[in-house]
Short mmCIF file of C-alpha atoms in Angstrom, two decimals:
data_model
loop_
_atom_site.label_atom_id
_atom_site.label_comp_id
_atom_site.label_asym_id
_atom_site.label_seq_id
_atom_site.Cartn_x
_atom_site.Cartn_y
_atom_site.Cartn_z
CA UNK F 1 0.00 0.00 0.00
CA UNK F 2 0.99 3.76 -0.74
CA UNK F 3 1.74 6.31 1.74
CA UNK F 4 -0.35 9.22 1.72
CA UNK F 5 2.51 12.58 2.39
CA UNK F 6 -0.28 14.86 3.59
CA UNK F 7 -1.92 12.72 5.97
CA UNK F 8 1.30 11.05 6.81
CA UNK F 9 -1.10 7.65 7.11
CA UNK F 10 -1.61 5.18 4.06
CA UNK F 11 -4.23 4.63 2.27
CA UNK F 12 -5.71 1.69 0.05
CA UNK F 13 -6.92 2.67 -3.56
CA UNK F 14 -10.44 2.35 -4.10
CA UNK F 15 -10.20 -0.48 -6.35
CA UNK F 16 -7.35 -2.81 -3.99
CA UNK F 17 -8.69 -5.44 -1.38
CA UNK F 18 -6.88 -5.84 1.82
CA UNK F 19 -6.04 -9.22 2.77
CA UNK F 20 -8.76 -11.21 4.59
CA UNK F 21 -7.75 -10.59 7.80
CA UNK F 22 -7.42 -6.68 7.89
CA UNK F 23 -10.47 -6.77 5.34
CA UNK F 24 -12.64 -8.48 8.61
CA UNK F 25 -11.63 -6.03 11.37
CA UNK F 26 -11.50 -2.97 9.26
CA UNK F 27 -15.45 -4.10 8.23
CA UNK F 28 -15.76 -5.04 12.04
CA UNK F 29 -14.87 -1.10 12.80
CA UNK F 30 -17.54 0.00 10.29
CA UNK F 31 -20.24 -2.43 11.99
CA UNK F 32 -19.11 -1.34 15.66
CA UNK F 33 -19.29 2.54 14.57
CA UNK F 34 -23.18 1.87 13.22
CA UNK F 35 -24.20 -0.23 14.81
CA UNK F 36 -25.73 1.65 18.06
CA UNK F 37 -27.82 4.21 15.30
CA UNK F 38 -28.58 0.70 13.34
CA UNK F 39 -30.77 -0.46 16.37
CA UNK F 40 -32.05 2.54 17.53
CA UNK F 41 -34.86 3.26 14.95
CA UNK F 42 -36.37 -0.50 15.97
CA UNK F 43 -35.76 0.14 19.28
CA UNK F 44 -37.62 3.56 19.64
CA UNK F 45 -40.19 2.06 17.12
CA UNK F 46 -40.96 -1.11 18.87
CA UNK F 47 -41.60 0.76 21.95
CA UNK F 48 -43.69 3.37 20.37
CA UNK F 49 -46.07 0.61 19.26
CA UNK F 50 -46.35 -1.62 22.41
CA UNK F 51 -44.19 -4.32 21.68
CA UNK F 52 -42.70 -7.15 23.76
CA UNK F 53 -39.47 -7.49 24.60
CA UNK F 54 -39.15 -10.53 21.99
CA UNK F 55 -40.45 -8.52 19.26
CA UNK F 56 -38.33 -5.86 20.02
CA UNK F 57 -35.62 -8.02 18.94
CA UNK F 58 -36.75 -9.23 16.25
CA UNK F 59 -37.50 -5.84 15.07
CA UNK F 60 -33.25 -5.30 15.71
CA UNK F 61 -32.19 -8.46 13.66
CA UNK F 62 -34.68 -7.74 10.62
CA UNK F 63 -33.15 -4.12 10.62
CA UNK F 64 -29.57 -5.91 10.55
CA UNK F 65 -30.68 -8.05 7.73
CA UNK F 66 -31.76 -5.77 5.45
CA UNK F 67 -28.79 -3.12 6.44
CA UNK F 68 -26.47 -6.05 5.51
CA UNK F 69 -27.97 -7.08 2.15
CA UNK F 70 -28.34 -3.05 1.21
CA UNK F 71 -24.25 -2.62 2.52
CA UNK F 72 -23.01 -5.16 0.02
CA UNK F 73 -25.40 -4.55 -2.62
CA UNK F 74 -24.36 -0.50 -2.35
CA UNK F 75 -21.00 -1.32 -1.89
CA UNK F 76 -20.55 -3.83 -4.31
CA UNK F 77 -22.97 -3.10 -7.42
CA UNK F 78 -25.55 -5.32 -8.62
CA UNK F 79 -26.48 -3.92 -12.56
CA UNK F 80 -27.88 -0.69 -12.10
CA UNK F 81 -28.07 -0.21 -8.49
CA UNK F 82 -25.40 0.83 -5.79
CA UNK F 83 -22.58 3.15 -5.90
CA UNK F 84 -19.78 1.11 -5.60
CA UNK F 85 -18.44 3.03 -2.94
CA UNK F 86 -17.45 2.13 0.91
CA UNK F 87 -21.07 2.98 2.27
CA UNK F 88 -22.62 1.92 5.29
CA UNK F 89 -26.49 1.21 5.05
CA UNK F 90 -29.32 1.35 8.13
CA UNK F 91 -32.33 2.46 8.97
CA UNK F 92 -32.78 6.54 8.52
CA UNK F 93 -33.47 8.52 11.79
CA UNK F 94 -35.66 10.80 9.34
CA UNK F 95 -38.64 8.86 9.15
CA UNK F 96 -38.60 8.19 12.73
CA UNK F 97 -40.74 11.12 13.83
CA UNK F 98 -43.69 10.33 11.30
CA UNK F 99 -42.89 6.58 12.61
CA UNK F 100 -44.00 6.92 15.60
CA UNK F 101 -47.12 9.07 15.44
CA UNK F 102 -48.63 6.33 12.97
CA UNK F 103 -47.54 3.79 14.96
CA UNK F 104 -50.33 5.54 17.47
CA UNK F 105 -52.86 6.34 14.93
CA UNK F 106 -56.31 3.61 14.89
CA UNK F 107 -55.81 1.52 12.04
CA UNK F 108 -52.12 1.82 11.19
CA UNK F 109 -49.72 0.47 13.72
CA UNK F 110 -47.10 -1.42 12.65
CA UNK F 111 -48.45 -3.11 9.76
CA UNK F 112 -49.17 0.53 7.98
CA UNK F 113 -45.59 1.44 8.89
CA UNK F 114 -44.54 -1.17 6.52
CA UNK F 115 -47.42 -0.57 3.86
CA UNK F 116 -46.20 2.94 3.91
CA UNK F 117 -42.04 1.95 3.85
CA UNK F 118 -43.55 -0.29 0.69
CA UNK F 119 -45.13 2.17 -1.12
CA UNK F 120 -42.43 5.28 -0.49
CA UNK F 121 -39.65 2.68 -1.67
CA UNK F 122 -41.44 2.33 -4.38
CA UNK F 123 -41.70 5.88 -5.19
CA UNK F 124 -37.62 6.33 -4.42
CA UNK F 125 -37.20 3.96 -7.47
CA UNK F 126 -39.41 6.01 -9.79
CA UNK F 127 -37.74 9.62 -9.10
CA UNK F 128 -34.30 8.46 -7.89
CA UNK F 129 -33.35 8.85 -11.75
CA UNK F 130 -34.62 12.53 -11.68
CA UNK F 131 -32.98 13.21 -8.68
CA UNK F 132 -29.37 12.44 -9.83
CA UNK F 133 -29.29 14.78 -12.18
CA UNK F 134 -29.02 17.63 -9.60
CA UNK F 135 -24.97 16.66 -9.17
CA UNK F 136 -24.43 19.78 -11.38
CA UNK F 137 -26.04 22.19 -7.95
CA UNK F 138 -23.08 20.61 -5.85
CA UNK F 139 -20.31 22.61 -6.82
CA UNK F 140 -17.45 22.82 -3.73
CA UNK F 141 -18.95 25.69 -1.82
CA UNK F 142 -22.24 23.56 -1.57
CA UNK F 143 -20.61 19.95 -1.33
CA UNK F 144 -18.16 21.98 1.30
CA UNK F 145 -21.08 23.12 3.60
CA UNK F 146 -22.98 20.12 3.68
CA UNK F 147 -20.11 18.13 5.10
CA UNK F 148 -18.76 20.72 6.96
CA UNK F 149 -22.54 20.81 8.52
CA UNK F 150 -22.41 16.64 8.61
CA UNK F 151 -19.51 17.03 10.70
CA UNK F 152 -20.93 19.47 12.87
CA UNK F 153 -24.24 18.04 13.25
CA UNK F 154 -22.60 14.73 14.46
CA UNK F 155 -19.98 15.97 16.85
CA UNK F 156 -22.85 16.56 19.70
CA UNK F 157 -23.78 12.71 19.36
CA UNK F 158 -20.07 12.06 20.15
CA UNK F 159 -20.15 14.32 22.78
CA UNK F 160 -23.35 13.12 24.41
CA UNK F 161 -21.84 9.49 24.30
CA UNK F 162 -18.44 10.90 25.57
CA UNK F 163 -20.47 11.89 28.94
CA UNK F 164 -22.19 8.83 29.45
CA UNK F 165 -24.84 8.60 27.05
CA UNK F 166 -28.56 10.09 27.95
CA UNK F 167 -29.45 7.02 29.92
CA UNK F 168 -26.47 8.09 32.22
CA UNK F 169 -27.20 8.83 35.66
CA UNK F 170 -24.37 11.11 36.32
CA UNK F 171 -23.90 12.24 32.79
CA UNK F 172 -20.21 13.49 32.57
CA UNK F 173 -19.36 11.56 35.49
CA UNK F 174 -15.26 11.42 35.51
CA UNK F 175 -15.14 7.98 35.05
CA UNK F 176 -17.07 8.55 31.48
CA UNK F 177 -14.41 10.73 30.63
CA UNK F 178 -11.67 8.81 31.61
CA UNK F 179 -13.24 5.68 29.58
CA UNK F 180 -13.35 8.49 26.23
CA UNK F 181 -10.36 9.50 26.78
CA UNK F 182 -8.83 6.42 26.85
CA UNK F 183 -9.98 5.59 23.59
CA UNK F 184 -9.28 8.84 22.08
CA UNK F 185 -5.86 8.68 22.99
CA UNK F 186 -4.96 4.90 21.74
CA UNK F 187 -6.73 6.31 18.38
CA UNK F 188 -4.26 9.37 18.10
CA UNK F 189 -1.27 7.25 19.98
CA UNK F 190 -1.46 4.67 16.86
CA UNK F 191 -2.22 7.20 13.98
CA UNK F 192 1.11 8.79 15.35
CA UNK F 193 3.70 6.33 15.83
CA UNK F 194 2.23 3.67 13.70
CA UNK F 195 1.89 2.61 10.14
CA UNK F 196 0.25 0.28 8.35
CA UNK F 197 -2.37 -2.15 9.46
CA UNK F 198 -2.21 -0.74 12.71
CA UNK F 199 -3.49 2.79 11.28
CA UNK F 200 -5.97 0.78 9.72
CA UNK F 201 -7.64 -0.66 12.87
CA UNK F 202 -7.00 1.90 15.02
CA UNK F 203 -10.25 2.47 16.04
CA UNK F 204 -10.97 -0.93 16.70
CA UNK F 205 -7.96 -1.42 18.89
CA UNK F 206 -9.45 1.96 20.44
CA UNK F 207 -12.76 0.68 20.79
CA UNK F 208 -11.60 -2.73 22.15
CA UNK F 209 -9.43 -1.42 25.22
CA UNK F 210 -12.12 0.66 25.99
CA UNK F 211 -14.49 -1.88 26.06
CA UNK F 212 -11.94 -4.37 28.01
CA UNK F 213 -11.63 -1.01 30.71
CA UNK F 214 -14.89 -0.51 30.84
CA UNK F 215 -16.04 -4.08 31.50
CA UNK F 216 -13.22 -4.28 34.28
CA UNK F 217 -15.24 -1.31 36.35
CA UNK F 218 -18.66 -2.47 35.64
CA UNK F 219 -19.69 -0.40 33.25
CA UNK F 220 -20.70 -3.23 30.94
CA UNK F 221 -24.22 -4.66 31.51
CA UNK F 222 -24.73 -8.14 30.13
CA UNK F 223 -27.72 -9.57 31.74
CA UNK F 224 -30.09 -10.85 29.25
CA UNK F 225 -27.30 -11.96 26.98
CA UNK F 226 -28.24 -16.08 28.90
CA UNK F 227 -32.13 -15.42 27.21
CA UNK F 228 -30.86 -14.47 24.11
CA UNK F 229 -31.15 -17.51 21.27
CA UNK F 230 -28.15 -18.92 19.54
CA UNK F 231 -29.85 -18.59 16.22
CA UNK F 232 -32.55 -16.94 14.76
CA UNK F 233 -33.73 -16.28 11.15
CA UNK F 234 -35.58 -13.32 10.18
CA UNK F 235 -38.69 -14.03 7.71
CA UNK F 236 -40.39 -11.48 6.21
CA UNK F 237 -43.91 -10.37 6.86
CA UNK F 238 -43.32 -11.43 10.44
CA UNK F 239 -45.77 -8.52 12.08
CA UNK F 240 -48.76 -9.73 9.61
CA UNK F 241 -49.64 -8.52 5.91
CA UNK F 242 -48.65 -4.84 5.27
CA UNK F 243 -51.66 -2.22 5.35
CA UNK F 244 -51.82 1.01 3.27
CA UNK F 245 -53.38 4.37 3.76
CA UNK F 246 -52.94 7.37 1.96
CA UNK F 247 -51.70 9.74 4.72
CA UNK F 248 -48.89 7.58 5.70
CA UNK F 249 -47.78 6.95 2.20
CA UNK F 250 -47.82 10.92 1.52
CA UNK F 251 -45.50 11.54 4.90
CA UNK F 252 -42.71 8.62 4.18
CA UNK F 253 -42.53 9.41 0.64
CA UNK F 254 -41.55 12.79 1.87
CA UNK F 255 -39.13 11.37 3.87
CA UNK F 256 -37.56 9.41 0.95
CA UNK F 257 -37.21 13.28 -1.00
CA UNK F 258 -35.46 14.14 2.31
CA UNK F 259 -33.14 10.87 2.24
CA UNK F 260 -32.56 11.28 -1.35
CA UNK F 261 -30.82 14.88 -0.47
CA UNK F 262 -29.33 13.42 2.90
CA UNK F 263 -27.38 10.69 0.60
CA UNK F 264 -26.44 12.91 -2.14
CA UNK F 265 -24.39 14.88 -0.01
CA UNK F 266 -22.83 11.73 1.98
CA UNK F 267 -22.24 10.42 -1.54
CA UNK F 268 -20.57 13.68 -2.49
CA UNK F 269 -18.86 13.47 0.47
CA UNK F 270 -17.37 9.98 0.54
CA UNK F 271 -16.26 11.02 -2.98
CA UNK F 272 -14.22 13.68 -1.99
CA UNK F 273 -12.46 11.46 1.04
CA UNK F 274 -11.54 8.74 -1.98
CA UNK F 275 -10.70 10.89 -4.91
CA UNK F 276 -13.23 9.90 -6.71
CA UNK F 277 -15.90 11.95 -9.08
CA UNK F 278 -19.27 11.17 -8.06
CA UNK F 279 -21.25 10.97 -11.86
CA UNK F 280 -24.59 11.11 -11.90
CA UNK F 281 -24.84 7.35 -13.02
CA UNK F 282 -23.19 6.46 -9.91
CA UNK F 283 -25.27 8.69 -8.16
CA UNK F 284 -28.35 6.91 -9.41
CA UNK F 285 -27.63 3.72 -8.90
CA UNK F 286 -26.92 4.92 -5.11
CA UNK F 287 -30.01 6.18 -4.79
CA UNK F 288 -32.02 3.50 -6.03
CA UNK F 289 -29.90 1.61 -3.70
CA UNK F 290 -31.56 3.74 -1.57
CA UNK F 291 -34.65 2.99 -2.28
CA UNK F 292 -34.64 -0.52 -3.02
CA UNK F 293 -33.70 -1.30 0.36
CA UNK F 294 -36.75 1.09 1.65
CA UNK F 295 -38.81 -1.45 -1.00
CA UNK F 296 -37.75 -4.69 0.53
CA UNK F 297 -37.33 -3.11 4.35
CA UNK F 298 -41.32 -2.73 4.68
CA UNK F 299 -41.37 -6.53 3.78
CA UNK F 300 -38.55 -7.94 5.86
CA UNK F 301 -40.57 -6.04 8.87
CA UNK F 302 -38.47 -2.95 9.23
CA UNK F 303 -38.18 0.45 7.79
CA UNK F 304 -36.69 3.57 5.29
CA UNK F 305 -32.97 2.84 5.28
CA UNK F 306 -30.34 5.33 3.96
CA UNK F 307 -26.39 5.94 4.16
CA UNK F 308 -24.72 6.59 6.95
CA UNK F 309 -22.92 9.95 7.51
CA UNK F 310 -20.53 8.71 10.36
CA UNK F 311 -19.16 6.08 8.28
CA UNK F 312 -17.59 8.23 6.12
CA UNK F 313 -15.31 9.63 9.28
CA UNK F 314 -14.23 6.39 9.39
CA UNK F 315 -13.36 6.18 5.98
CA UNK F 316 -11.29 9.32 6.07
CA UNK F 317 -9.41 8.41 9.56
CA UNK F 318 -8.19 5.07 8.39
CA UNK F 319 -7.68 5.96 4.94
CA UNK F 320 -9.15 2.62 3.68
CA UNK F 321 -10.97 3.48 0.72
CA UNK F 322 -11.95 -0.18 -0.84
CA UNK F 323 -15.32 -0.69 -1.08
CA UNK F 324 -14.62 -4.38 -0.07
CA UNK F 325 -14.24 -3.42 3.49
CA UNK F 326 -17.96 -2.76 3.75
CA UNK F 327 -18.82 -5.71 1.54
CA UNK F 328 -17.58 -7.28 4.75
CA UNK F 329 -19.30 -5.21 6.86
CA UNK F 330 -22.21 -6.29 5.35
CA UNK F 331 -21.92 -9.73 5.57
CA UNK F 332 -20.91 -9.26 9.67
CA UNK F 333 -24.01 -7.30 9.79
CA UNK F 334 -26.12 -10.42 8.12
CA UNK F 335 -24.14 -12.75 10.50
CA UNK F 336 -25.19 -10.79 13.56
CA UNK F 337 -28.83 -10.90 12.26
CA UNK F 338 -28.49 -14.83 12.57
CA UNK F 339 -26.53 -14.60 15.92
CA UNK F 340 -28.32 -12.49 18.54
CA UNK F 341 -26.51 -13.64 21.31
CA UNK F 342 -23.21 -11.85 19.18
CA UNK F 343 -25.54 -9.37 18.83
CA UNK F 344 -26.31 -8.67 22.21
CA UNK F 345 -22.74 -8.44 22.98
CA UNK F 346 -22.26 -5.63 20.04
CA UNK F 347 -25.48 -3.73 21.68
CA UNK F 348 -23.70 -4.22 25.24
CA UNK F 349 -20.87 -1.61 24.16
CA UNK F 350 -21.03 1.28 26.78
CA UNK F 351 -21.66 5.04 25.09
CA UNK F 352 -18.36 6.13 26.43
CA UNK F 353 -16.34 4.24 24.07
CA UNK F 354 -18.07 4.75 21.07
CA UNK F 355 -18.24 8.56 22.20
CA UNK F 356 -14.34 8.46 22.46
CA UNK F 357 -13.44 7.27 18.87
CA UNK F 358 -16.24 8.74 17.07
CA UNK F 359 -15.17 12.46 18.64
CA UNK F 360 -11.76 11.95 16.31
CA UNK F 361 -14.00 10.05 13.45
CA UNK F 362 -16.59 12.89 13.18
CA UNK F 363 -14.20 16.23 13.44
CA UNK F 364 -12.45 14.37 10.69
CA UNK F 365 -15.90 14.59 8.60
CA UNK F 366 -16.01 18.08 9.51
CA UNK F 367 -12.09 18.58 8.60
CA UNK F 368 -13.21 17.56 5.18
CA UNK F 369 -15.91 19.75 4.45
CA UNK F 370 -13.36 22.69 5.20
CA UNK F 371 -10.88 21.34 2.93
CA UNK F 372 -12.91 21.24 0.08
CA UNK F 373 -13.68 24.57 0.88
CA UNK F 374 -10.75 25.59 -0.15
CA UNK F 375 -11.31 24.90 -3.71
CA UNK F 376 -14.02 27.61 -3.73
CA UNK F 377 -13.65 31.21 -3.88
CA UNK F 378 -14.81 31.62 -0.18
CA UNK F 379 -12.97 35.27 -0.45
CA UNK F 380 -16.39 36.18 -2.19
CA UNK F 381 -18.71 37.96 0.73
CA UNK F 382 -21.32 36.13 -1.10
CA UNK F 383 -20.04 32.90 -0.45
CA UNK F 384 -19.17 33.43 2.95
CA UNK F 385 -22.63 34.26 3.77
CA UNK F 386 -23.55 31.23 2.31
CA UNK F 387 -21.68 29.40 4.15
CA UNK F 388 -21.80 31.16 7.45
CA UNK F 389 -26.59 30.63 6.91
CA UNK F 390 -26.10 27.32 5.66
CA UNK F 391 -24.05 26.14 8.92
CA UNK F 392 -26.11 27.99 11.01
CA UNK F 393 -29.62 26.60 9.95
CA UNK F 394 -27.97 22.89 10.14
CA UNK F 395 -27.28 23.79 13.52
CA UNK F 396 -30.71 24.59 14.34
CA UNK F 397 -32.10 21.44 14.88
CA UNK F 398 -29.45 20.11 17.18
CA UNK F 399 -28.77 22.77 19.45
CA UNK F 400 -32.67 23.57 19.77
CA UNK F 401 -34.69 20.84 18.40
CA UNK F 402 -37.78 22.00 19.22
CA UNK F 403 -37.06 25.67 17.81
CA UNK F 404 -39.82 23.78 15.07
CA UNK F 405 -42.06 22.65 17.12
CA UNK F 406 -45.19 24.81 15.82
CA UNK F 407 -44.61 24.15 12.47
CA UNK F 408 -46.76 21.68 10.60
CA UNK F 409 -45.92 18.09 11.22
CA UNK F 410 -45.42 16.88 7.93
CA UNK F 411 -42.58 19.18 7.96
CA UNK F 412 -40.21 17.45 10.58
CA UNK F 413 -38.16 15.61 8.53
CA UNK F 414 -36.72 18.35 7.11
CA UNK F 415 -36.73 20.47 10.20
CA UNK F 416 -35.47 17.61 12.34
CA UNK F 417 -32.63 17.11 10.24
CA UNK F 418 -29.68 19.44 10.61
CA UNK F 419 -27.98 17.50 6.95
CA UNK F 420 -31.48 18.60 5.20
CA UNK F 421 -31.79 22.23 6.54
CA UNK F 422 -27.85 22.58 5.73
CA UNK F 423 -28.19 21.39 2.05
CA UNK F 424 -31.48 23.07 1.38
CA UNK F 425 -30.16 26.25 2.92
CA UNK F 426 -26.72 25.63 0.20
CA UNK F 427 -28.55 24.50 -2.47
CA UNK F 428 -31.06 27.60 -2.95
CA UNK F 429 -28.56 30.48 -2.09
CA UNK F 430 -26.03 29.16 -4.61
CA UNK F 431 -28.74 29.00 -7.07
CA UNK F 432 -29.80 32.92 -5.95
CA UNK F 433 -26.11 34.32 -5.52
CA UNK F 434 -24.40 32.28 -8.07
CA UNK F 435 -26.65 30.86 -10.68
CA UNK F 436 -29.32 33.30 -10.59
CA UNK F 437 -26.85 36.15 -9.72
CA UNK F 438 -24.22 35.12 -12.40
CA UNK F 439 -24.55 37.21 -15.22
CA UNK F 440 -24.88 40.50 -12.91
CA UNK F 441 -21.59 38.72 -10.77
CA UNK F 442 -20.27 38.79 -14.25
CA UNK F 443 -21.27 42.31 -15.29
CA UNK F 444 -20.24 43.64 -12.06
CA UNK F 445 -16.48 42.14 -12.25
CA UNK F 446 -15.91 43.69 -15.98
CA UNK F 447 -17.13 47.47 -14.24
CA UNK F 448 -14.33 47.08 -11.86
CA UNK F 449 -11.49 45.81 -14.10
CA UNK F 450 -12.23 48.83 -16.36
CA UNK F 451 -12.28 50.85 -13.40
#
C-alpha cells in the first residue's frame, strides 16, 4: 500500500482489497461505529407501538438483515443499483418522527408502517433517476457546507456518548471521561507512531481497550445476553400482511425526497475522502440503492434505510478506501442478524467508548468539508454568507430541536434534520447568488477591471 505525504497515514486505492484478515476487522470497525444508530430506529419504534421485549428483537435483527444485504449490494454493485463506494447502510433517523405518530394512529400500527415503507420505496425507485441529475447544484462551496454541517451536526452525538450517554445517571461523570479518553488517545497514539495495518484498525484497537476497561469497572451490563437464542432467522412479513393508507404513504414518501438529499451529499462526500468523481450514473444507482432497500425493508418487517454519515469519518481516519471493506461489513451485519446472542454483545458496548473514537471520526468529517472549501472562492462575501446561513440553519435542529415545534408536522423531517436544513439552505442560495446572480456577478467584475 501507498503512503499518503499529507496525511502522513496510508491509504488503500479504491479499487485494492486488503487481505482477509485486515479486510474483517477494518469491516468489524464499520459495523461497531453503526451499529448503536442501526438499532435505535427499531428500538424507539418497537416501543412506540407496544411491543414485547421478543419482538423488540426481532425488530433489531430484521433491521440488521436488510442493512447487511443493502451494505453489500451498495458497496458492491448489482447492474444498475449501488454506488460502488465504501457505504454503510441502516435504517434513517428521518422517518422516525412520522414513525412513531402512525404507529399511534387507529388503524395503522405497525403493519401501515410497513405498507407505507412499501409504497415510499417504491416511489424512491421512480424519481431516484430525476434526482441524480441535480450533481451539477453541488459545486465545492455547496458539497463543502454540507459536510462541513455533517460534521458538525454529528460531533454533539459524540459528545453526548463521551459523557455517558442520555441514559447516564451522572452524565459526565469522571469515570465517562476517563473511559473516552482512553480511547481517544490509543486512536491518536497509533495514527502517530504507527503505520500500516495498525493505522488501519486503530479504532478498533481503540474501541476494544475501551471496552476491556470498561467491563473491568462495571460499566458493561450483560444480563439478558443467557435469554438471548443462539440462532434466529428473520422471515419477512413477520408482524402480519402490510396495510396502506394514503396519509402515511404521503409523509414517508416525503421522507424518501429528504433521504434522497441526505445521501447525495454523503455520496458527495465519501467522494471527496476517496478521490473519486461522483457521476450522476453512480449517483443513481446509489439512490435507487436507496430505495430498493426502503422497497424490501417494509417486507422484511423494518423500515426507510439510507447511508450513513458517520461512516464516512471512518473512511477518512483510516484511509481505507476499498469498497470491499464494507462488503464485509455487510456480511458481519447479516451474520449478527443470525446470531443475537453476538448481537447482544455488540449492543452491550457502553456510550463512552463509542463517544471516544467517534469524537476523532466525526471532526475528521467536519475537517473535510473545510478542505474542500478551499477549492471555492470563499474570499467572495457572497459565499461566505452562504456558508456562514447554511451552517447555522444545520445547527438549528441540534442545538434547539424543538425551535420547530409549531410548524406543521409533515414538515419534521426536514426540520429535524440538521444534513437537510444545511443542504437546502446551500442549495437555494447558490442558485440565488451564483446561478441566478451570475450574469450581474459577471457584469459587475468587468465594471471594476475597467475601473
Amino acid at each position: 500500500m501507498s503512503e499518503s505525504p499529507k496525511a502522513y497515514i496510508p491509504v488503500a486505492p479504491p479499487r485494492q482489497p486488503l487481505p482477509l484478515f485486515q479486510l474483517i476487522l477494518v469491516g468489524l470497525q464499520h459495523v461497531l461505529l453503526m451499529y448503536g444508530g442501526a438499532i435505535a430506529v427499531p428500538l424507539i419504534i418497537g416501543q412506540a407501538a407496544g411491543l414485547s421485549r421478543e419482538e423488540v428483537a426481532f425488530l433489531i435483527n430484521a433491521d440488521l438483515l436488510v442493512a447487511g444485504v443493502a451494505t453489500i449490494i451498495q458497496s458492491f454493485g448489482i447492474g444498475p443499483v449501488g454506488i460502488r463506494m465504501p457505504v454503510m447502510m441502516g435504517a434513517s433517523f428521518a422517518a422516525v418522527g412520522s414513525m412513531v405518530a402512525m404507529a399511534g394512529m387507529p388503524g395503522v400500527g405497525l403493519q401501515g408502517i410497513f405498507g407505507a415503507t412499501i409504497a415510499a420505496g417504491f416511489f424512491g425507485m421512480l424519481i431516484a433517476p430525476f434526482m441524480s441529475k441535480v450533481v451539477r447544484f453541488f459545486p465545492p462551496l455547496v458539497t463543502g457546507t454540507v459536510i462541513t454541517s455533517i460534521g458538525l451536526s454529528l460531533f454533539p452525538v459524540a459528545v453526548n456518548w463521551a459523557g455517558g450517554g442520555q441514559q447516564a445517571t451522572a452524565f459526565g461523570a469522571p469515570i465517562y471521561l476517563m473511559v473516552a479518553g482512553l480511547v481517544l488517545a490509543v486512536i491518536l497514539l497509533i495514527n502517530r507512531f504507527m503505520r500500516g495495518f495498525w493505522v488501519n484498525v486503530s479504532v478498533l484497537v481503540g474501541m476494544g481497550l475501551g471496552y476491556i476497561l470498561a467491563g473491568s469497572i462495571g460499566m458493561v451490563d450483560l444480563s439478558g445476553l443467557d435469554q438471548a437464542p443462539w440462532l434466529q432467522v428473520v422471515t419477512p412479513l413477520h408482524f402480519g400482511m402490510p396495510t396502506f393508507s394514503l396519509a402515511p404513504i404521503l409523509s414517508m414518501c416525503l421522507v424518501v425526497v429528504i433521504i434522497f438529499v441526505e445521501s447525495t451529499g454523503m455520496f458527495l462526500a465519501l467522494g471527496k475522502v476517496t478521490d473519486r468523481e461522483v457521476t450522476p450514473g453512480m449517483l443513481r444507482r446509489g439512490l435507487l440503492c436507496d430505495a430498493g432497500a426502503s422497497f424490501i425493508a417494509g417486507f422484511f418487517n423494518t423500515f426507510t434505510h439510507s447511508s450513513f454519515a458517520q461512516n464516512i469519518g471512518l473512511v477518512q481516519m483510516t484511509g481505507v478506501r476499498c469498497r470491499y471493506v464494507t462488503v464485509m461489513a455487510g456480511a458481519l451485519l447479516i451474520l449478527l442478524s443470525l446470531l443475537p446472542k453476538a448481537a447482544f454483545l455488540i449492543a452491550s458496548i457502553p456510550p463512552a467508548v463509542l463517544g471516544g473514537a467517534s469524537i476523532a471520526m466525526f471532526g475528521m468529517v467536519t475537517a473535510t468539508g473545510i478542505k474542500i472549501l478551499q477549492e471555492a472562492d470563499i474570499a467572495d462575501r457572497r459565499n461566505q454568507l452562504l456558508v456562514a446561513v447554511s451552517v447555522g440553519f444545520g445547527l438549528i435542529p441540534v442545538v434547539r430541536p424543538e425551535f420547530f415545534a409549531q410548524m406543521p408536522q409533515w414538515m419534521e423531517p426536514i426540520t429535524h434534520s440538521g444534513i437537510a436544513m444545511a443542504t437546502l439552505s446551500a442549495l437555494v442560495l447558490n442558485l440565488l447568488f451564483n446561478i441566478l446572480g451570475g450574469a450581474e456577478r459577471a457584469a459587475h467584475n468587468d465594471a471594476c477591471h475597467q475601473h
